[in-house]
Coordinates of C-alpha atoms and ligand atoms in Angstrom, one line a residue:
M1 CA -138.0 -38.2 110.7
R2 CA -134.4 -37.7 111.8
S3 CA -135.6 -37.6 116.0
L4 CA -137.1 -40.6 115.2
L5 CA -135.0 -42.7 114.3
T6 CA -131.8 -41.3 117.1
S7 CA -135.1 -41.9 119.5
T8 CA -135.1 -45.7 118.6
L9 CA -132.1 -46.4 117.9
L10 CA -132.1 -44.4 121.5
I11 CA -134.2 -46.7 123.2
S12 CA -132.7 -49.7 121.1
I13 CA -129.1 -49.5 122.9
A14 CA -130.9 -48.2 126.2
T15 CA -132.7 -51.5 125.9
G16 CA -130.3 -53.6 124.7
A17 CA -131.7 -54.7 121.5
V18 CA -130.1 -55.4 118.5
V19 CA -130.8 -52.8 115.8
P20 CA -131.9 -55.5 112.8
K21 CA -129.9 -55.0 109.3
D22 CA -132.1 -52.8 106.7
P23 CA -133.4 -56.2 105.1
G24 CA -134.4 -53.5 101.5
H25 CA -136.9 -54.7 99.5
G26 CA -137.5 -58.0 101.0
Q27 CA -139.5 -60.5 98.1
G28 CA -139.5 -64.0 98.2
Q29 CA -138.2 -63.0 102.2
N30 CA -141.4 -65.6 103.4
K31 CA -139.8 -68.5 101.6
K32 CA -138.4 -69.2 104.8
L33 CA -141.0 -67.9 107.2
N34 CA -142.1 -70.5 109.0
V35 CA -145.8 -70.3 109.3
Q36 CA -147.6 -70.5 113.1
V37 CA -151.6 -71.1 112.4
G38 CA -152.0 -71.8 116.6
P39 CA -154.5 -74.0 117.6
R40 CA -157.4 -72.2 117.3
P41 CA -158.0 -72.8 113.5
Y42 CA -157.9 -76.4 114.8
F43 CA -160.8 -75.7 117.7
L44 CA -163.0 -74.0 115.2
V45 CA -163.4 -76.5 112.9
E46 CA -164.3 -78.9 115.4
D47 CA -166.5 -76.7 117.1
M48 CA -168.2 -77.3 112.9
D49 CA -171.4 -79.0 112.4
E50 CA -170.7 -82.2 110.6
G51 CA -170.3 -81.8 106.6
P52 CA -168.3 -82.1 103.5
L53 CA -166.5 -78.4 104.5
K54 CA -165.8 -79.7 107.7
K55 CA -163.9 -82.6 106.9
K56 CA -162.3 -81.2 104.4
L57 CA -160.3 -78.7 106.6
Q58 CA -159.7 -81.4 109.4
S59 CA -158.3 -83.2 106.2
C60 CA -155.6 -80.0 105.9
S61 CA -154.9 -79.8 109.9
E62 CA -150.8 -80.9 109.5
G63 CA -150.2 -78.3 106.7
P64 CA -148.7 -77.2 105.1
F65 CA -149.5 -73.8 105.5
K66 CA -148.6 -70.9 103.9
V67 CA -148.4 -66.9 103.7
S68 CA -151.2 -66.1 101.3
N69 CA -152.7 -62.3 100.0
F70 CA -156.6 -63.8 100.3
S71 CA -155.5 -63.7 104.1
I72 CA -155.5 -59.8 105.4
S73 CA -154.4 -58.5 108.4
H74 CA -157.0 -56.3 109.9
R75 CA -154.8 -53.7 112.7
G76 CA -152.5 -56.7 113.2
A77 CA -153.7 -59.4 114.7
P78 CA -155.6 -57.8 117.6
L79 CA -157.8 -60.3 118.6
Q80 CA -154.8 -61.1 121.4
F81 CA -152.5 -58.3 120.5
P82 CA -153.0 -54.3 120.9
E83 CA -154.0 -52.6 117.6
H84 CA -151.8 -51.2 115.2
T85 CA -148.4 -52.1 117.3
R86 CA -145.2 -53.8 115.8
E87 CA -145.8 -56.9 117.8
S88 CA -149.2 -57.4 116.5
Y89 CA -148.3 -57.3 112.6
S90 CA -145.4 -59.6 113.7
A91 CA -147.7 -61.6 114.8
A92 CA -150.2 -61.2 111.8
R93 CA -146.8 -62.1 109.7
R94 CA -146.4 -65.2 111.6
E95 CA -150.0 -66.7 111.8
G96 CA -149.4 -66.3 107.5
A97 CA -151.3 -62.6 106.3
G98 CA -150.1 -61.9 103.1
I99 CA -150.7 -58.4 103.3
I100 CA -150.5 -55.7 106.3
E101 CA -153.5 -53.2 107.4
C102 CA -152.6 -49.4 109.3
D103 CA -154.9 -47.5 109.4
V104 CA -153.5 -43.6 108.6
A105 CA -153.6 -41.2 110.8
F106 CA -152.0 -37.5 111.1
T107 CA -150.2 -35.8 113.9
K108 CA -149.9 -32.1 115.2
D109 CA -146.7 -31.9 112.9
K110 CA -148.7 -33.1 110.3
K111 CA -146.6 -36.8 110.4
L112 CA -148.4 -40.2 109.4
V113 CA -148.9 -42.7 111.8
C114 CA -151.3 -46.9 112.0
R115 CA -154.4 -45.8 114.0
H116 CA -157.7 -47.1 113.8
A117 CA -159.2 -43.6 114.1
Q118 CA -157.6 -39.8 114.6
C119 CA -159.5 -39.8 117.7
D120 CA -158.6 -43.4 119.8
L121 CA -155.5 -42.8 121.9
H122 CA -157.7 -42.2 124.5
T123 CA -158.8 -46.3 123.9
T124 CA -156.2 -47.8 122.5
T125 CA -152.9 -46.7 124.6
D126 CA -151.6 -45.3 127.2
I127 CA -152.0 -41.6 126.9
L128 CA -154.6 -40.7 129.9
A129 CA -151.9 -42.1 132.1
R130 CA -149.5 -39.4 130.7
P131 CA -150.4 -36.4 133.0
N132 CA -148.5 -33.9 130.6
L133 CA -149.5 -35.3 127.3
A134 CA -152.8 -36.5 129.0
A135 CA -153.5 -32.2 129.4
K136 CA -153.3 -31.8 125.9
C137 CA -156.3 -33.9 124.6
T138 CA -159.0 -32.8 122.8
T139 CA -161.7 -33.5 126.0
P140 CA -159.2 -34.6 129.0
F141 CA -160.3 -37.3 131.3
T142 CA -164.0 -36.8 133.2
P143 CA -164.4 -39.8 135.4
A144 CA -168.2 -41.0 135.7
R145 CA -170.3 -39.2 138.4
N146 CA -174.0 -39.8 139.0
G147 CA -174.5 -42.5 136.4
T148 CA -173.0 -40.4 133.8
P149 CA -170.7 -41.7 131.7
A150 CA -166.9 -40.7 132.0
Q151 CA -165.3 -39.1 129.4
A152 CA -162.2 -38.6 127.0
K153 CA -161.0 -37.6 123.4
C154 CA -157.6 -38.3 122.6
C155 CA -156.2 -37.7 118.9
T156 CA -153.9 -38.2 117.0
S157 CA -153.7 -34.2 115.7
D158 CA -153.3 -33.5 120.2
I159 CA -149.9 -34.8 119.6
T160 CA -146.8 -34.6 117.6
L161 CA -144.9 -37.6 116.6
A162 CA -142.0 -37.7 119.1
E163 CA -144.2 -37.4 121.6
F164 CA -146.7 -40.1 119.9
K165 CA -143.8 -43.0 119.7
T166 CA -143.7 -42.5 123.4
L167 CA -146.8 -44.5 124.1
C168 CA -147.7 -47.8 125.0
G169 CA -150.4 -49.6 122.7
K170 CA -153.3 -51.3 124.7
M171 CA -155.9 -53.1 124.1
D172 CA -158.3 -51.5 122.3
G173 CA -161.2 -50.6 125.2
Y174 CA -162.8 -48.6 127.8
N175 CA -164.8 -48.8 130.9
A176 CA -167.3 -46.0 130.5
N177 CA -168.2 -46.2 134.5
G178 CA -164.8 -45.7 135.4
T179 CA -163.9 -43.4 138.0
T180 CA -160.3 -43.3 137.4
V181 CA -158.5 -43.0 134.5
A182 CA -156.9 -46.7 135.8
E183 CA -160.8 -47.9 135.8
Y184 CA -162.1 -45.9 132.7
M185 CA -158.6 -47.7 130.7
A186 CA -159.4 -51.4 131.8
G187 CA -162.2 -52.6 129.5
T188 CA -161.1 -55.1 127.4
P189 CA -163.8 -57.2 125.9
P190 CA -163.9 -61.0 127.3
Y191 CA -162.7 -62.5 124.3
R192 CA -159.9 -60.6 124.1
T193 CA -157.1 -60.7 126.1
D194 CA -154.6 -58.3 128.4
L195 CA -152.0 -61.3 128.2
Y196 CA -149.7 -59.5 125.6
A197 CA -150.5 -55.6 126.4
T198 CA -147.2 -54.5 127.8
C199 CA -146.6 -51.2 126.1
G200 CA -146.9 -52.4 122.4
T201 CA -144.8 -50.4 120.3
V202 CA -146.7 -47.6 118.6
M203 CA -146.0 -47.4 115.2
A204 CA -145.3 -44.3 112.2
H205 CA -146.6 -45.4 109.0
D206 CA -143.0 -45.3 108.2
E207 CA -142.2 -47.5 109.9
Y208 CA -144.9 -49.9 108.6
L209 CA -143.6 -49.5 105.5
K210 CA -140.1 -50.2 106.1
L211 CA -140.8 -53.5 108.2
V212 CA -143.9 -54.5 105.8
D213 CA -141.3 -54.2 103.3
G214 CA -138.9 -56.2 104.9
W215 CA -140.7 -58.7 105.3
G216 CA -141.6 -58.8 101.6
L217 CA -145.5 -58.8 102.2
K218 CA -148.0 -56.9 100.5
F219 CA -149.5 -53.5 101.9
T220 CA -153.6 -51.7 102.8
P221 CA -152.9 -48.3 103.9
E222 CA -155.8 -46.9 104.8
L223 CA -156.8 -43.3 104.7
K224 CA -158.6 -42.1 108.1
T225 CA -161.7 -39.7 107.6
P226 CA -160.1 -37.2 109.7
E227 CA -162.2 -35.8 112.8
V228 CA -160.9 -32.5 113.3
E229 CA -162.1 -30.0 110.1
M230 CA -160.0 -29.8 107.1
P231 CA -157.9 -28.1 106.0
F232 CA -156.3 -28.8 110.3
D233 CA -153.7 -25.7 109.9
G234 CA -153.1 -25.2 106.3
Y235 CA -153.0 -29.1 105.8
T236 CA -156.2 -29.8 103.4
Q237 CA -157.5 -33.6 102.1
E238 CA -155.9 -33.5 98.9
Q239 CA -152.3 -32.9 100.8
Y240 CA -153.1 -36.3 103.3
A241 CA -154.6 -38.3 100.6
Q242 CA -151.1 -37.3 98.5
D243 CA -148.7 -37.7 101.3
L244 CA -149.7 -41.4 101.7
V245 CA -149.3 -42.3 98.3
N246 CA -145.9 -40.1 98.0
A247 CA -144.5 -42.6 101.4
Y248 CA -145.1 -45.6 98.4
K249 CA -143.1 -43.5 96.2
K250 CA -140.1 -42.4 98.4
A251 CA -139.3 -45.3 99.4
G252 CA -139.9 -47.2 95.7
I253 CA -141.9 -49.9 96.3
K254 CA -144.1 -50.6 93.4
P255 CA -147.8 -49.5 93.0
E256 CA -148.7 -53.7 92.6
R257 CA -148.2 -54.0 96.6
V258 CA -150.2 -51.7 98.4
F259 CA -153.9 -51.9 98.2
L260 CA -154.6 -48.0 99.6
Q261 CA -158.4 -48.1 100.9
S262 CA -160.7 -45.2 102.6
F263 CA -164.5 -44.6 102.9
L264 CA -163.9 -41.4 101.6
P265 CA -165.3 -41.5 97.6
A266 CA -163.4 -38.1 96.8
D267 CA -160.1 -40.0 98.1
I268 CA -160.7 -42.9 96.0
F269 CA -160.9 -40.6 92.7
Y270 CA -158.7 -38.4 94.2
W271 CA -156.1 -41.0 93.6
I272 CA -157.6 -42.4 90.3
K273 CA -157.3 -39.5 88.6
N274 CA -154.1 -37.6 90.3
E275 CA -152.4 -41.5 91.1
P276 CA -153.7 -43.8 88.7
A277 CA -151.3 -46.7 89.0
F278 CA -152.2 -46.8 92.8
G279 CA -155.7 -45.6 92.0
Q280 CA -157.0 -48.6 89.9
Q281 CA -156.2 -51.6 93.0
A282 CA -157.5 -48.2 96.2
V283 CA -160.3 -50.2 97.8
Y284 CA -163.3 -48.3 98.1
L285 CA -165.1 -48.9 102.0
D286 CA -168.4 -48.7 101.5
E287 CA -170.2 -48.0 104.4
R288 CA -174.0 -47.7 103.0
V289 CA -175.0 -50.2 103.2
D290 CA -175.3 -50.3 106.8
T291 CA -179.3 -49.6 106.2
P292 CA -181.5 -51.1 104.4
E293 CA -182.1 -48.0 101.9
G294 CA -178.1 -47.8 101.9
Y295 CA -177.8 -51.0 100.9
A296 CA -179.7 -51.0 97.9
N297 CA -178.6 -47.4 96.5
A298 CA -175.1 -49.2 96.8
T299 CA -176.1 -51.6 95.0
A300 CA -177.7 -49.2 92.1
S301 CA -174.3 -47.2 92.3
I302 CA -171.9 -49.9 91.4
P303 CA -172.2 -49.7 87.0
D304 CA -171.5 -46.3 87.3
L305 CA -168.1 -46.7 90.3
A306 CA -167.0 -49.0 87.8
K307 CA -167.6 -46.7 84.4
K308 CA -165.7 -44.3 87.2
G309 CA -163.0 -46.9 88.2
V310 CA -163.0 -47.9 91.0
R311 CA -161.7 -51.8 90.8
I312 CA -162.5 -52.7 94.7
L313 CA -165.4 -52.4 96.4
A314 CA -165.5 -53.7 100.5
P315 CA -168.3 -53.2 102.6
A316 CA -168.5 -54.7 105.8
F317 CA -169.2 -59.1 104.8
F318 CA -172.4 -59.0 105.9
A319 CA -173.5 -57.6 102.9
L320 CA -172.4 -60.0 100.3
T321 CA -174.1 -63.3 101.5
K322 CA -177.4 -63.5 102.3
L323 CA -179.7 -66.6 103.0
D324 CA -182.3 -68.3 100.0
S325 CA -185.4 -69.7 100.9
N326 CA -183.9 -72.9 102.1
R327 CA -181.9 -71.5 104.7
N328 CA -178.3 -71.3 102.1
I329 CA -176.0 -69.0 102.4
V330 CA -176.0 -67.3 98.8
P331 CA -173.9 -64.6 97.4
S332 CA -176.5 -60.8 98.1
E333 CA -177.6 -59.2 95.5
Y334 CA -174.6 -56.5 96.0
A335 CA -172.4 -59.7 95.0
I336 CA -173.6 -59.9 92.2
A337 CA -174.0 -56.4 90.6
A338 CA -170.4 -56.3 91.7
K339 CA -169.4 -59.4 90.4
K340 CA -171.5 -58.5 86.7
A341 CA -169.9 -55.0 86.6
G342 CA -166.1 -56.5 86.5
I343 CA -165.4 -54.5 89.7
K344 CA -163.8 -57.5 93.1
L345 CA -164.4 -57.7 96.2
I346 CA -162.8 -57.7 100.0
G347 CA -164.9 -58.5 103.3
W348 CA -164.2 -57.0 106.4
S349 CA -163.4 -58.0 109.4
F350 CA -163.5 -61.7 110.9
E351 CA -163.1 -62.3 114.3
R352 CA -164.2 -59.0 115.4
S353 CA -167.6 -60.6 117.2
G354 CA -166.6 -62.7 120.1
F355 CA -168.9 -65.4 120.8
L356 CA -171.1 -66.2 117.4
K357 CA -173.6 -69.0 120.0
T358 CA -176.5 -65.8 119.5
G359 CA -176.1 -65.0 115.7
G360 CA -172.5 -63.3 116.1
G361 CA -174.1 -59.4 115.6
Y362 CA -173.2 -56.8 112.8
Y363 CA -171.2 -58.9 110.6
Y364 CA -173.8 -62.3 110.6
D365 CA -176.6 -59.9 110.2
Y366 CA -177.9 -61.6 107.0
V367 CA -177.3 -65.2 107.3
K368 CA -177.9 -64.8 111.1
E369 CA -180.3 -67.5 111.1
V370 CA -178.3 -70.2 111.0
I371 CA -174.9 -69.1 113.5
N372 CA -175.6 -70.2 116.5
N373 CA -171.7 -71.8 117.1
D374 CA -168.4 -70.5 116.1
G375 CA -167.4 -72.9 113.9
D376 CA -169.6 -71.4 111.3
M377 CA -167.2 -68.9 110.5
Y378 CA -165.6 -71.1 108.0
T379 CA -169.1 -71.9 106.6
V380 CA -169.6 -68.4 105.9
L381 CA -166.2 -67.9 104.9
H382 CA -166.4 -71.0 102.5
A383 CA -169.7 -69.0 100.5
L384 CA -167.7 -65.4 100.0
A385 CA -164.4 -67.1 99.5
Q386 CA -166.3 -69.9 96.8
Q387 CA -169.8 -68.7 96.0
V388 CA -169.2 -64.7 96.3
G389 CA -165.9 -64.7 95.4
V390 CA -164.1 -62.7 97.7
M391 CA -160.5 -61.4 96.1
G392 CA -159.4 -61.7 100.4
M393 CA -160.2 -61.6 104.2
F394 CA -159.4 -59.1 107.0
S395 CA -159.5 -60.9 110.1
D396 CA -158.3 -59.5 113.7
W397 CA -156.8 -63.0 113.7
P398 CA -155.4 -64.1 110.0
A399 CA -154.3 -67.4 111.8
T400 CA -158.2 -68.3 110.8
V401 CA -158.3 -67.2 107.5
T402 CA -154.7 -68.4 106.6
Y403 CA -155.9 -71.4 107.6
Y404 CA -159.1 -72.3 105.1
A405 CA -156.6 -70.2 102.2
S406 CA -154.3 -73.2 103.1
C407 CA -156.4 -75.5 102.9
F408 CA -157.9 -75.0 99.5
G409 CA -154.6 -73.7 97.6
L410 CA -155.9 -69.7 97.8
Ligands
NAG1 C1 -152.9 -62.9 95.3 O1 -152.0 -63.6 94.5 C2 -152.3 -63.9 93.4 C3 -151.4 -64.8 92.3 O2 -150.7 -64.4 92.6 C4 -153.0 -62.7 92.2 O3 -154.0 -64.1 91.5 C5 -154.3 -62.4 93.0 O4 -154.8 -61.4 92.9 C6 -153.3 -61.5 94.4 N1 -154.6 -61.7 95.4 C7 -154.0 -59.5 96.4 C8 -155.6 -59.6 97.1 O5 -153.4 -59.3 96.1
NAG2 C1 -171.8 -50.2 133.8 O1 -173.0 -49.0 135.3 C2 -173.8 -50.0 134.6 C3 -175.2 -49.4 135.2 O2 -174.7 -49.4 137.2 C4 -174.0 -51.6 134.3 O3 -175.3 -51.8 133.6 C5 -173.2 -52.0 133.0 O4 -172.7 -53.6 133.3 C6 -171.2 -51.7 133.8 N1 -170.6 -51.5 133.0 C7 -169.7 -51.8 133.3 C8 -168.4 -52.5 132.0 O5 -169.0 -52.1 134.3
NAG3 C1 -181.2 -43.3 97.7 O1 -181.5 -42.3 96.9 C2 -182.5 -41.7 96.4 C3 -182.8 -41.4 95.4 O2 -182.2 -41.2 94.4 C4 -182.4 -40.5 97.6 O3 -183.4 -40.0 98.0 C5 -181.8 -41.3 98.9 O4 -181.6 -40.0 99.8 C6 -181.2 -42.5 99.2 N1 -181.1 -43.4 100.7 C7 -179.5 -43.4 101.0 C8 -180.2 -43.5 102.3 O5 -178.3 -43.0 100.5

């Protein structure tokens, strides 16, 4: 890490930035934080259908707004800031998120960094515009031609940590019709913005850890499923899972502040067995629910998962609710089974769906018949919070969830 610290320092000096004092384990620092939810929650509340929930949310318009661990930052605040950058995490903190996520991937020299996928550098950074680094990509850029889409695949494991740290974070997106790198890279969806995509500061996992610790907030690092064959140059999946825990142990972070996540049950069981203090609140991200048969199997498996020590499940939030015969939003079979087994639930992710006027797509699949305006997001959140009883909600714009959490004392 020495070279990294040195280069950070050099960059700071070169740009004239003040190197912040190490705030230590910043418990309670947020007492002084002036949480800002911005105009979006008000826009959503005004957009709601008339009724008691709208009235209640309107009654909370002047705050106070507080940091809430119900409000979980998903990749920072990537509705408007490049995901997994210092600027994005900082926006999430300002919006009152009590828990901040780093998706964890490893570099060629087996260092942990924050990226949503091991192989998304071509859509979340400017790597393709850096010829020396672009040449190292698993699949270098090929322009679109004669109806064949453009191609590129660049992985954190293609480059070293020092190389990774030279990249700029950008809004996630690409244009498969791109005939040049610049055209390919310009793919930000219309409901997001490039306003803050001015070279986002990409983060090593250790830098994220120090930043969030200094803010006195909680961590939710997700061990991303490798996209290279494991072991990678001798690096095993178990070592990768262990290295993540070791980072928190080495920094003296209490396990209660860390919600490890993985889509791979083997990672969850590894932590339960080998690092029980962390494993007992590890979050099993359940993507089995994505097909109807998988959903039924997943629901049936919940008692067994509880027996094996799994305490928190987190499927995409569509799987936690459904409509009853009167078209009311109610807890799903999956949510009921989890409650019965004493398993807590977390939902993901709000503010990834863009405009909701045509039903909201994937995340609203089981309730889409009653979704037709953006304000309906709060109707769904209310059902998740009050009926399903989720312990927290991930959001690409934590302010939306913070507003609700402050209003309902969560
Ligand atoms: C948030 O804090 C409350 C009160 O301390 C606690 O009951 C709850 O379990 C916490 N939730 C999370 C996700 O940490
Ligand atoms: C790419 O080209 C196809 C076919 O011409 C078109 O339908 C589509 O809208 C284009 N996509 C973008 C992002 O420009
Ligand atoms: C569901 O469970 C059945 C019975 O164990 C199994 O045969 C099937 O492959 C499973 N389907 C899915 C999608 O997991």
